[in-house]
């Protein structure tokens, strides 16, 4: 049986070498631009006004 430290060392090596596809990482996500930030900034007030949060909390 392989020791835990050996398994973790191999895993970290593969992770560092791109041996695993990493989802939701900054280099795989959208380009962070002023347009992206503006779009995201506008989505939060819309969410608050939508009433979804109140319904989810049962208020």
Short mmCIF file of C-alpha atoms in Angstrom, two decimals:
data_model
loop_
_atom_site.label_atom_id
_atom_site.label_comp_id
_atom_site.label_asym_id
_atom_site.label_seq_id
_atom_site.Cartn_x
_atom_site.Cartn_y
_atom_site.Cartn_z
CA UNK A 1 0.00 0.00 0.00
CA UNK A 2 1.24 3.50 -0.85
CA UNK A 3 1.84 5.92 1.99
CA UNK A 4 -0.43 8.95 2.24
CA UNK A 5 2.43 11.42 1.83
CA UNK A 6 3.49 9.77 -1.45
CA UNK A 7 -0.08 9.92 -2.80
CA UNK A 8 -0.40 13.59 -1.86
CA UNK A 9 2.99 14.43 -3.36
CA UNK A 10 1.99 12.77 -6.65
CA UNK A 11 -1.38 14.50 -6.62
CA UNK A 12 0.17 17.93 -6.01
CA UNK A 13 2.73 17.30 -8.74
CA UNK A 14 0.01 16.39 -11.26
CA UNK A 15 -2.09 19.35 -10.16
CA UNK A 16 0.86 21.70 -10.67
CA UNK A 17 1.70 20.22 -14.08
CA UNK A 18 -1.84 20.58 -15.40
CA UNK A 19 -2.53 16.86 -15.05
CA UNK A 20 -6.03 17.63 -13.80
CA UNK A 21 -8.50 19.97 -15.42
CA UNK A 22 -9.28 22.69 -12.91
CA UNK A 23 -12.76 24.16 -13.11
CA UNK A 24 -13.70 27.65 -11.96
CA UNK A 25 -10.13 28.86 -11.83
CA UNK A 26 -9.36 32.47 -12.76
CA UNK A 27 -7.39 31.39 -15.82
CA UNK A 28 -10.39 29.35 -17.06
CA UNK A 29 -13.05 31.94 -16.25
CA UNK A 30 -14.24 35.14 -17.86
CA UNK A 31 -11.89 38.00 -18.52
CA UNK A 32 -12.11 40.47 -15.66
CA UNK A 33 -12.74 43.78 -17.39
CA UNK A 34 -14.59 46.95 -16.45
CA UNK A 35 -17.60 45.68 -18.44
CA UNK A 36 -17.60 42.41 -16.52
CA UNK A 37 -17.36 44.22 -13.18
CA UNK A 38 -20.15 46.63 -14.19
CA UNK A 39 -22.40 43.74 -15.22
CA UNK A 40 -21.80 41.90 -11.94
CA UNK A 41 -22.30 45.05 -9.90
CA UNK A 42 -25.69 45.62 -11.50
CA UNK A 43 -26.83 42.05 -10.91
CA UNK A 44 -26.74 42.28 -7.10
CA UNK A 45 -29.30 45.12 -6.72
CA UNK A 46 -31.55 43.29 -9.19
CA UNK A 47 -31.30 40.18 -7.05
CA UNK A 48 -32.13 42.12 -3.89
CA UNK A 49 -35.15 43.77 -5.53
CA UNK A 50 -36.43 40.48 -6.97
CA UNK A 51 -37.67 39.20 -3.60
CA UNK A 52 -36.01 35.82 -4.08
CA UNK A 53 -33.97 36.13 -0.91
CA UNK A 54 -37.04 36.93 1.20
CA UNK A 55 -38.95 33.98 -0.25
CA UNK A 56 -36.00 31.67 0.35
CA UNK A 57 -35.80 32.84 3.96
CA UNK A 58 -39.56 32.49 4.38
CA UNK A 59 -40.13 36.17 5.14
#
